Amino acid sequence: MLVLQKAVKMVWNLPEVMRVAYAFMAVVLLWMALWSFGAAGVVASSMGDGGRWWLLVVLSVSLFWTGAVLCNTIHVIVSGTLVRVSIHGGSEGASIPTNSIMKSLQYALTTSFGSICYGSLFTAAIRTLRWEIRGIRSKIGKNECLLCCVDFLFHLVETLVRFFNKYAYVQIGVYGKSFNRSARDAWELFQSTGVEALVAYDCSGAVLLMGTILGGLITGTCSGVWAWMKWSDRAFMIGSTSMLMGMILVGVAMVVVESAVTSIYICYAEDPLLIQRWDNDFFNQISETLHQRLQHRSSRAREVLTHNHLDAHIPDNP
């Protein structure tokens, strides 16, 4: 919540960044208006329910991927701009680069657009899977067999995170690197500086995701009630499609804040003085939190080593 509050404040002080989000929201609305004609044609067609559902699934995948590409394009533009602003003294600095948005926009729409499309296929799914496995892992008791299987999946997902993570988009927006190289560089930077201890327990993405789901549920419920009064047999189909469209539209608005959060972590990992120059109190708070996380990890590691050492010296019962 500390990082999330500062991210909102940082975005609020930069109206140029919000204008980029408004422009892309207009693009998303135009795309969804075009897409809705195809979805409406499928719903109103005379083919069987099975065929209609399959076509809606294909259309939903195309809508989801296009929405993810547009959101990640905003991510590259906003995060690249915010990092450059932080380098030049923060949002209230006197030497904010006037072409920072144009540089990030150039990277996003030209040389890095293929990387954005590629990363959009995997980052959201892997991040969601990581959250789920972490939640299951924390709820497992002393079932060693199940814990071993979950640990294997956890380490597998952690390996995938090295190659597909949202922090890669910051590197793309600032340096114009390829997606895989950006993801590896960001993760190695976090691990070498210890900031990964903060990133691993960051819940800002979950908070923003809940807001996105809530927006989709409101949209789907309103559309479903309207469809029930018009065509009761197609209310669920229309409601579920509208929920997906609402989630994408709200997600475009949320991605600006998420970009600010990722930019703060990257800036702190590359040079903590950037954050200190922007907000000294926030720098002290996040440094103290990182110190506490590293101490907690060290104590957990010592407990595991002590437990294994004792188990090795206790003889088995005959």
PDB file of C-alpha atoms in Angstrom, residues 3 36 59 66 74 87 99 108 112 114 135 156 180 195 207 216 228 245 261 263 269 276:
ATOM      1  CA  VAL A   3       4.237   1.906  -2.926  1.00  0.00           C
ATOM      2  CA  SER A  36     -18.983  -5.930 -30.574  1.00  0.00           C
ATOM      3  CA  LEU A  59     -13.419 -13.710 -30.369  1.00  0.00           C
ATOM      4  CA  THR A  66      -5.573  -7.140 -28.158  1.00  0.00           C
ATOM      5  CA  ILE A  74       0.611   1.958 -22.240  1.00  0.00           C
ATOM      6  CA  ILE A  87      16.177  10.508 -13.281  1.00  0.00           C
ATOM      7  CA  ASN A  99      10.581  14.455 -25.219  1.00  0.00           C
ATOM      8  CA  ALA A 108       6.533   1.123 -27.963  1.00  0.00           C
ATOM      9  CA  SER A 112       9.592  -2.865 -29.401  1.00  0.00           C
ATOM     10  CA  GLY A 114       6.809  -7.104 -31.485  1.00  0.00           C
ATOM     11  CA  GLY A 135      -1.443 -19.061  -1.900  1.00  0.00           C
ATOM     12  CA  LEU A 156       9.141 -23.919 -12.268  1.00  0.00           C
ATOM     13  CA  ASN A 180      13.408 -11.620 -23.062  1.00  0.00           C
ATOM     14  CA  VAL A 195      14.751  -5.735  -4.068  1.00  0.00           C
ATOM     15  CA  VAL A 207      -5.442  -4.814  -5.529  1.00  0.00           C
ATOM     16  CA  GLY A 216     -16.155  -6.219 -15.165  1.00  0.00           C
ATOM     17  CA  TRP A 228     -32.737 -10.876 -19.566  1.00  0.00           C
ATOM     18  CA  MET A 245     -15.232  -5.986 -22.268  1.00  0.00           C
ATOM     19  CA  VAL A 261       4.557   0.863  -9.216  1.00  0.00           C
ATOM     20  CA  SER A 263       8.865   2.085 -12.257  1.00  0.00           C
ATOM     21  CA  ALA A 269      16.927  -1.197  -7.675  1.00  0.00           C
ATOM     22  CA  GLN A 276      15.511   9.638  -2.154  1.00  0.00           C
TER      23      GLN A 276
END
